[in-house]
Amino acid sequence: MKNISKEILNKNISAAAKLMRYIEEEDIRAIEELKHLYSHKGNSYVIGITGLPGSGKSSLIDVIIDYFRKNNKTVGVIAIDPTSPFTGGSILGDRIRMQKHSNDNDVFIKSLPTKGWKGGISKVTSRMITVMEAMDKDIILVETAGVGQTEVEIKDLVHTTIVVLVGGLGDSIQIVKAGILEIADIFVVNKADKISSQDLESDLNSLLSLDGEGSKSIKDKDWKPPVCITEATNNKGIDNLVKNISLHEGYLKSTGKFDEYFKNKSRNDLKEIISDYLTNLIFKELENNDSYKKLLNDLNNNESDPYTVAEEILQRFLNLKNK
Ligand SMILES: Nc1nc2c(ncn2[C@@H]2O[C@H](COP(=O)(O)OP(=O)(O)OP(=O)(O)O)[C@@H](O)[C@H]2O)c(=O)[nH]1
Ligand SMILES: [Mg+2]
């Protein structure tokens, strides 16, 4: 067994931090370690927390950590920073919000900038989850800001997806438009101390109980996502939220969906690994092969399109490999 992975299985925090750095930097050394860690999963419960920037996701995570630590559960957090021009990036904010846990060895917080990665968010996040599973964290919390596709991807990586909203203008329309109904296992209406949550709560409840067309869009018909009202900064509503997370866990386990999660995760991981591998292989080939270069030239000169070129390249490449 490789050294770093062995250390991680012994719960060595700096070894975990090192591997996470390799993963982030797409350092090839990460792969061998991940191979050794992959089978050490199964005990962590993974919770995704998504929602608009500033809705209070990190503040909620902060009080959820408190809750689980009081119950002697170990916690890992992966905070994916939106680095949006509106918030200017919240890594510092996350650190400040969660820093009171920094002396607690049973809380491991990893902030990830979304900017500048070669790979996709879901690949890196999935690998970070693997590391935290190998550290045998009881609870893994993954924060993503709902800007773009990240909130849609997150649902494939976690057991329970929590969507955080704040009462205000035109909410229900925004929710339907964003496709958020489909991904939420639990809705949280946060900042109830500041902005009335009543309208949004009743909008959500009526959207969730719609028959016909509406119900088709709900992620899972057997599970009706509850709406939890919280005040993260006042530590209010957290017991009820955690109770609902545990109800959802019970639901997944009683219906066999809990095991489906592992199948989905390994299938998704496999897909990403193959697509990475093939892409690298093909592009390496492209650099040294004149006929490929011609195809690229055609593309650059607008004499072809990427779809046609991709078909050509794959066909040639597969024929080459068959010979
Ligand atoms: N009044 C009130 N303020 C809150 C509540 N929850 C969070 N906040 C405040 O809202 C601001 C944003 O909170 P964060 O927890 O950073 O929100 P976030 O969703 O993690 O933000 P990003 O990571 O930047 O997307 C902070 O100033 C918090 O103190 C709440 O329940 N009530
Ligand atoms: Mg945050």
PDB file of C-alpha atoms in Angstrom, residues 3-169:
ATOM      1  CA  ASN A   3       2.428   5.690   2.040  1.00  0.00           C
ATOM      2  CA  ILE A   4       0.017   8.580   1.855  1.00  0.00           C
ATOM      3  CA  SER A   5      -3.059   6.380   1.676  1.00  0.00           C
ATOM      4  CA  LYS A   6      -1.808   4.281   4.568  1.00  0.00           C
ATOM      5  CA  GLU A   7      -1.369   7.424   6.634  1.00  0.00           C
ATOM      6  CA  ILE A   8      -4.838   8.625   5.667  1.00  0.00           C
ATOM      7  CA  LEU A   9      -6.375   5.346   6.788  1.00  0.00           C
ATOM      8  CA  ASN A  10      -4.606   5.967  10.086  1.00  0.00           C
ATOM      9  CA  LYS A  11      -6.435   9.305  10.162  1.00  0.00           C
ATOM     10  CA  ASN A  12      -3.326  11.408   9.560  1.00  0.00           C
ATOM     11  CA  ILE A  13      -4.667  14.862   8.728  1.00  0.00           C
ATOM     12  CA  SER A  14      -1.592  16.241   6.971  1.00  0.00           C
ATOM     13  CA  ALA A  15      -1.478  13.182   4.701  1.00  0.00           C
ATOM     14  CA  ALA A  16      -5.108  13.846   3.755  1.00  0.00           C
ATOM     15  CA  ALA A  17      -4.319  17.506   3.112  1.00  0.00           C
ATOM     16  CA  LYS A  18      -1.389  16.464   0.908  1.00  0.00           C
ATOM     17  CA  LEU A  19      -3.471  14.087  -1.199  1.00  0.00           C
ATOM     18  CA  MET A  20      -6.175  16.718  -1.555  1.00  0.00           C
ATOM     19  CA  ARG A  21      -3.536  19.102  -2.865  1.00  0.00           C
ATOM     20  CA  TYR A  22      -2.460  16.478  -5.426  1.00  0.00           C
ATOM     21  CA  ILE A  23      -6.085  16.040  -6.465  1.00  0.00           C
ATOM     22  CA  GLU A  24      -6.574  19.772  -6.839  1.00  0.00           C
ATOM     23  CA  GLU A  25      -3.410  20.169  -8.884  1.00  0.00           C
ATOM     24  CA  GLU A  26      -4.251  17.103 -10.989  1.00  0.00           C
ATOM     25  CA  ASP A  27      -0.945  15.628  -9.883  1.00  0.00           C
ATOM     26  CA  ILE A  28      -0.637  12.116 -11.290  1.00  0.00           C
ATOM     27  CA  ARG A  29       0.519  10.838  -7.867  1.00  0.00           C
ATOM     28  CA  ALA A  30      -3.062  11.195  -6.614  1.00  0.00           C
ATOM     29  CA  ILE A  31      -4.279   8.290  -8.766  1.00  0.00           C
ATOM     30  CA  GLU A  32      -2.238   5.526  -7.088  1.00  0.00           C
ATOM     31  CA  GLU A  33      -3.327   6.731  -3.657  1.00  0.00           C
ATOM     32  CA  LEU A  34      -6.985   6.953  -4.663  1.00  0.00           C
ATOM     33  CA  LYS A  35      -6.814   3.376  -5.965  1.00  0.00           C
ATOM     34  CA  HIS A  36      -5.900   2.215  -2.469  1.00  0.00           C
ATOM     35  CA  LEU A  37      -8.490   4.337  -0.749  1.00  0.00           C
ATOM     36  CA  TYR A  38     -11.458   3.625  -2.996  1.00  0.00           C
ATOM     37  CA  SER A  39     -12.644   0.501  -1.241  1.00  0.00           C
ATOM     38  CA  HIS A  40     -12.636   2.163   2.176  1.00  0.00           C
ATOM     39  CA  LYS A  41     -16.065   3.653   1.887  1.00  0.00           C
ATOM     40  CA  GLY A  42     -19.479   2.903   3.191  1.00  0.00           C
ATOM     41  CA  ASN A  43     -19.629   4.457   6.630  1.00  0.00           C
ATOM     42  CA  SER A  44     -19.909   8.145   5.783  1.00  0.00           C
ATOM     43  CA  TYR A  45     -23.167   9.950   5.209  1.00  0.00           C
ATOM     44  CA  VAL A  46     -22.729  12.581   2.492  1.00  0.00           C
ATOM     45  CA  ILE A  47     -24.878  15.714   2.517  1.00  0.00           C
ATOM     46  CA  GLY A  48     -24.883  18.351  -0.238  1.00  0.00           C
ATOM     47  CA  ILE A  49     -25.837  21.915   0.638  1.00  0.00           C
ATOM     48  CA  THR A  50     -26.562  24.150  -2.297  1.00  0.00           C
ATOM     49  CA  GLY A  51     -28.419  27.402  -2.888  1.00  0.00           C
ATOM     50  CA  LEU A  52     -27.918  30.934  -4.084  1.00  0.00           C
ATOM     51  CA  PRO A  53     -24.762  32.824  -3.047  1.00  0.00           C
ATOM     52  CA  GLY A  54     -25.202  34.426   0.350  1.00  0.00           C
ATOM     53  CA  SER A  55     -28.247  32.365   1.342  1.00  0.00           C
ATOM     54  CA  GLY A  56     -26.404  31.162   4.463  1.00  0.00           C
ATOM     55  CA  LYS A  57     -25.005  27.777   3.440  1.00  0.00           C
ATOM     56  CA  SER A  58     -21.698  28.175   5.326  1.00  0.00           C
ATOM     57  CA  SER A  59     -23.495  29.546   8.400  1.00  0.00           C
ATOM     58  CA  LEU A  60     -25.787  26.526   8.348  1.00  0.00           C
ATOM     59  CA  ILE A  61     -22.842  24.165   7.985  1.00  0.00           C
ATOM     60  CA  ASP A  62     -21.243  25.846  10.976  1.00  0.00           C
ATOM     61  CA  VAL A  63     -24.217  25.040  13.237  1.00  0.00           C
ATOM     62  CA  ILE A  64     -24.744  21.596  11.686  1.00  0.00           C
ATOM     63  CA  ILE A  65     -21.099  20.808  12.594  1.00  0.00           C
ATOM     64  CA  ASP A  66     -21.867  21.888  16.183  1.00  0.00           C
ATOM     65  CA  TYR A  67     -24.857  19.564  16.253  1.00  0.00           C
ATOM     66  CA  PHE A  68     -22.954  16.527  15.011  1.00  0.00           C
ATOM     67  CA  ARG A  69     -19.896  17.187  17.192  1.00  0.00           C
ATOM     68  CA  LYS A  70     -22.153  17.296  20.274  1.00  0.00           C
ATOM     69  CA  ASN A  71     -23.260  13.832  19.209  1.00  0.00           C
ATOM     70  CA  ASN A  72     -19.625  12.711  18.875  1.00  0.00           C
ATOM     71  CA  LYS A  73     -19.784  12.377  15.102  1.00  0.00           C
ATOM     72  CA  THR A  74     -16.689  13.200  13.054  1.00  0.00           C
ATOM     73  CA  VAL A  75     -17.233  15.703  10.245  1.00  0.00           C
ATOM     74  CA  GLY A  76     -15.628  16.578   6.907  1.00  0.00           C
ATOM     75  CA  VAL A  77     -16.564  19.687   4.922  1.00  0.00           C
ATOM     76  CA  ILE A  78     -15.852  20.411   1.262  1.00  0.00           C
ATOM     77  CA  ALA A  79     -16.720  24.028   0.471  1.00  0.00           C
ATOM     78  CA  ILE A  80     -16.728  24.765  -3.245  1.00  0.00           C
ATOM     79  CA  ASP A  81     -16.274  28.430  -3.727  1.00  0.00           C
ATOM     80  CA  PRO A  82     -18.261  30.133  -6.465  1.00  0.00           C
ATOM     81  CA  THR A  83     -15.622  32.880  -6.933  1.00  0.00           C
ATOM     82  CA  SER A  84     -18.430  34.858  -8.469  1.00  0.00           C
ATOM     83  CA  PRO A  85     -17.858  38.533  -9.141  1.00  0.00           C
ATOM     84  CA  PHE A  86     -20.816  39.276  -6.842  1.00  0.00           C
ATOM     85  CA  THR A  87     -19.375  37.746  -3.695  1.00  0.00           C
ATOM     86  CA  GLY A  88     -15.738  38.143  -4.660  1.00  0.00           C
ATOM     87  CA  GLY A  89     -15.199  34.589  -3.544  1.00  0.00           C
ATOM     88  CA  SER A  90     -16.151  33.322  -0.147  1.00  0.00           C
ATOM     89  CA  ILE A  91     -13.191  31.180   0.854  1.00  0.00           C
ATOM     90  CA  LEU A  92     -12.178  33.743   3.427  1.00  0.00           C
ATOM     91  CA  GLY A  93     -15.787  33.963   4.593  1.00  0.00           C
ATOM     92  CA  ASP A  94     -16.010  30.178   4.924  1.00  0.00           C
ATOM     93  CA  ARG A  95     -12.781  30.079   6.895  1.00  0.00           C
ATOM     94  CA  ILE A  96     -13.943  32.795   9.251  1.00  0.00           C
ATOM     95  CA  ARG A  97     -17.368  31.237   9.642  1.00  0.00           C
ATOM     96  CA  MET A  98     -16.032  27.790  10.321  1.00  0.00           C
ATOM     97  CA  GLN A  99     -12.720  28.676  11.975  1.00  0.00           C
ATOM     98  CA  LYS A 100     -13.943  27.972  15.466  1.00  0.00           C
ATOM     99  CA  HIS A 101     -13.713  24.300  14.468  1.00  0.00           C
ATOM    100  CA  SER A 102     -10.109  24.608  13.328  1.00  0.00           C
ATOM    101  CA  ASN A 103      -8.658  23.225  16.573  1.00  0.00           C
ATOM    102  CA  ASP A 104     -10.968  20.244  16.493  1.00  0.00           C
ATOM    103  CA  ASN A 105      -9.167  17.265  14.929  1.00  0.00           C
ATOM    104  CA  ASP A 106     -12.483  15.609  14.182  1.00  0.00           C
ATOM    105  CA  VAL A 107     -13.561  18.404  11.863  1.00  0.00           C
ATOM    106  CA  PHE A 108     -11.753  18.602   8.528  1.00  0.00           C
ATOM    107  CA  ILE A 109     -12.601  21.564   6.303  1.00  0.00           C
ATOM    108  CA  LYS A 110     -11.419  21.825   2.704  1.00  0.00           C
ATOM    109  CA  SER A 111     -12.189  24.924   0.661  1.00  0.00           C
ATOM    110  CA  LEU A 112     -11.897  24.613  -3.076  1.00  0.00           C
ATOM    111  CA  PRO A 113     -11.791  27.426  -5.576  1.00  0.00           C
ATOM    112  CA  THR A 114     -13.767  26.603  -8.708  1.00  0.00           C
ATOM    113  CA  LYS A 115     -11.539  28.803 -10.806  1.00  0.00           C
ATOM    114  CA  GLY A 116      -8.575  27.534 -12.740  1.00  0.00           C
ATOM    115  CA  TRP A 117      -9.222  23.822 -12.577  1.00  0.00           C
ATOM    116  CA  LYS A 118      -8.331  21.693 -15.528  1.00  0.00           C
ATOM    117  CA  GLY A 119     -10.977  19.152 -14.665  1.00  0.00           C
ATOM    118  CA  GLY A 120     -14.627  19.526 -13.766  1.00  0.00           C
ATOM    119  CA  ILE A 121     -16.057  20.317 -10.391  1.00  0.00           C
ATOM    120  CA  SER A 122     -17.739  16.964 -10.014  1.00  0.00           C
ATOM    121  CA  LYS A 123     -14.540  14.994 -10.614  1.00  0.00           C
ATOM    122  CA  VAL A 124     -12.501  16.871  -8.033  1.00  0.00           C
ATOM    123  CA  THR A 125     -15.358  16.863  -5.513  1.00  0.00           C
ATOM    124  CA  SER A 126     -15.918  13.145  -5.949  1.00  0.00           C
ATOM    125  CA  ARG A 127     -12.229  12.511  -5.256  1.00  0.00           C
ATOM    126  CA  MET A 128     -12.265  14.725  -2.172  1.00  0.00           C
ATOM    127  CA  ILE A 129     -15.272  12.746  -0.911  1.00  0.00           C
ATOM    128  CA  THR A 130     -13.303   9.510  -1.443  1.00  0.00           C
ATOM    129  CA  VAL A 131     -10.502  10.893   0.762  1.00  0.00           C
ATOM    130  CA  MET A 132     -12.920  11.933   3.498  1.00  0.00           C
ATOM    131  CA  GLU A 133     -14.646   8.542   3.332  1.00  0.00           C
ATOM    132  CA  ALA A 134     -11.262   6.896   3.793  1.00  0.00           C
ATOM    133  CA  MET A 135     -10.697   9.148   6.816  1.00  0.00           C
ATOM    134  CA  ASP A 136     -13.875   7.523   8.063  1.00  0.00           C
ATOM    135  CA  LYS A 137     -15.752  10.762   8.636  1.00  0.00           C
ATOM    136  CA  ASP A 138     -19.253  10.027   9.921  1.00  0.00           C
ATOM    137  CA  ILE A 139     -20.688  13.044   8.130  1.00  0.00           C
ATOM    138  CA  ILE A 140     -19.404  14.746   4.971  1.00  0.00           C
ATOM    139  CA  LEU A 141     -20.922  18.119   4.089  1.00  0.00           C
ATOM    140  CA  VAL A 142     -20.425  19.501   0.576  1.00  0.00           C
ATOM    141  CA  GLU A 143     -21.227  23.185  -0.022  1.00  0.00           C
ATOM    142  CA  THR A 144     -21.764  24.432  -3.565  1.00  0.00           C
ATOM    143  CA  ALA A 145     -23.200  27.729  -4.673  1.00  0.00           C
ATOM    144  CA  GLY A 146     -26.117  27.356  -7.013  1.00  0.00           C
ATOM    145  CA  VAL A 147     -24.709  29.272  -9.894  1.00  0.00           C
ATOM    146  CA  GLY A 148     -24.724  27.389 -13.166  1.00  0.00           C
ATOM    147  CA  GLN A 149     -24.560  23.640 -13.174  1.00  0.00           C
ATOM    148  CA  THR A 150     -22.891  22.911  -9.840  1.00  0.00           C
ATOM    149  CA  GLU A 151     -26.120  22.395  -7.931  1.00  0.00           C
ATOM    150  CA  VAL A 152     -27.357  19.918 -10.506  1.00  0.00           C
ATOM    151  CA  GLU A 153     -24.118  17.924 -10.445  1.00  0.00           C
ATOM    152  CA  ILE A 154     -23.991  17.771  -6.677  1.00  0.00           C
ATOM    153  CA  LYS A 155     -27.050  15.556  -6.384  1.00  0.00           C
ATOM    154  CA  ASP A 156     -25.144  12.646  -7.977  1.00  0.00           C
ATOM    155  CA  LEU A 157     -22.374  12.878  -5.394  1.00  0.00           C
ATOM    156  CA  VAL A 158     -24.347  12.942  -2.144  1.00  0.00           C
ATOM    157  CA  HIS A 159     -26.996  11.000  -0.252  1.00  0.00           C
ATOM    158  CA  THR A 160     -29.122  13.995   0.720  1.00  0.00           C
ATOM    159  CA  THR A 161     -29.315  17.284  -1.179  1.00  0.00           C
ATOM    160  CA  ILE A 162     -30.367  20.349   0.797  1.00  0.00           C
ATOM    161  CA  VAL A 163     -31.387  23.452  -1.147  1.00  0.00           C
ATOM    162  CA  VAL A 164     -31.090  26.684   0.842  1.00  0.00           C
ATOM    163  CA  LEU A 165     -33.395  29.549  -0.077  1.00  0.00           C
ATOM    164  CA  VAL A 166     -34.283  32.885   1.459  1.00  0.00           C
ATOM    165  CA  GLY A 167     -37.739  34.446   1.355  1.00  0.00           C
ATOM    166  CA  GLY A 168     -38.186  37.358  -1.027  1.00  0.00           C
ATOM    167  CA  LEU A 169     -39.312  38.353  -4.469  1.00  0.00           C
TER     168      LEU A 169
END
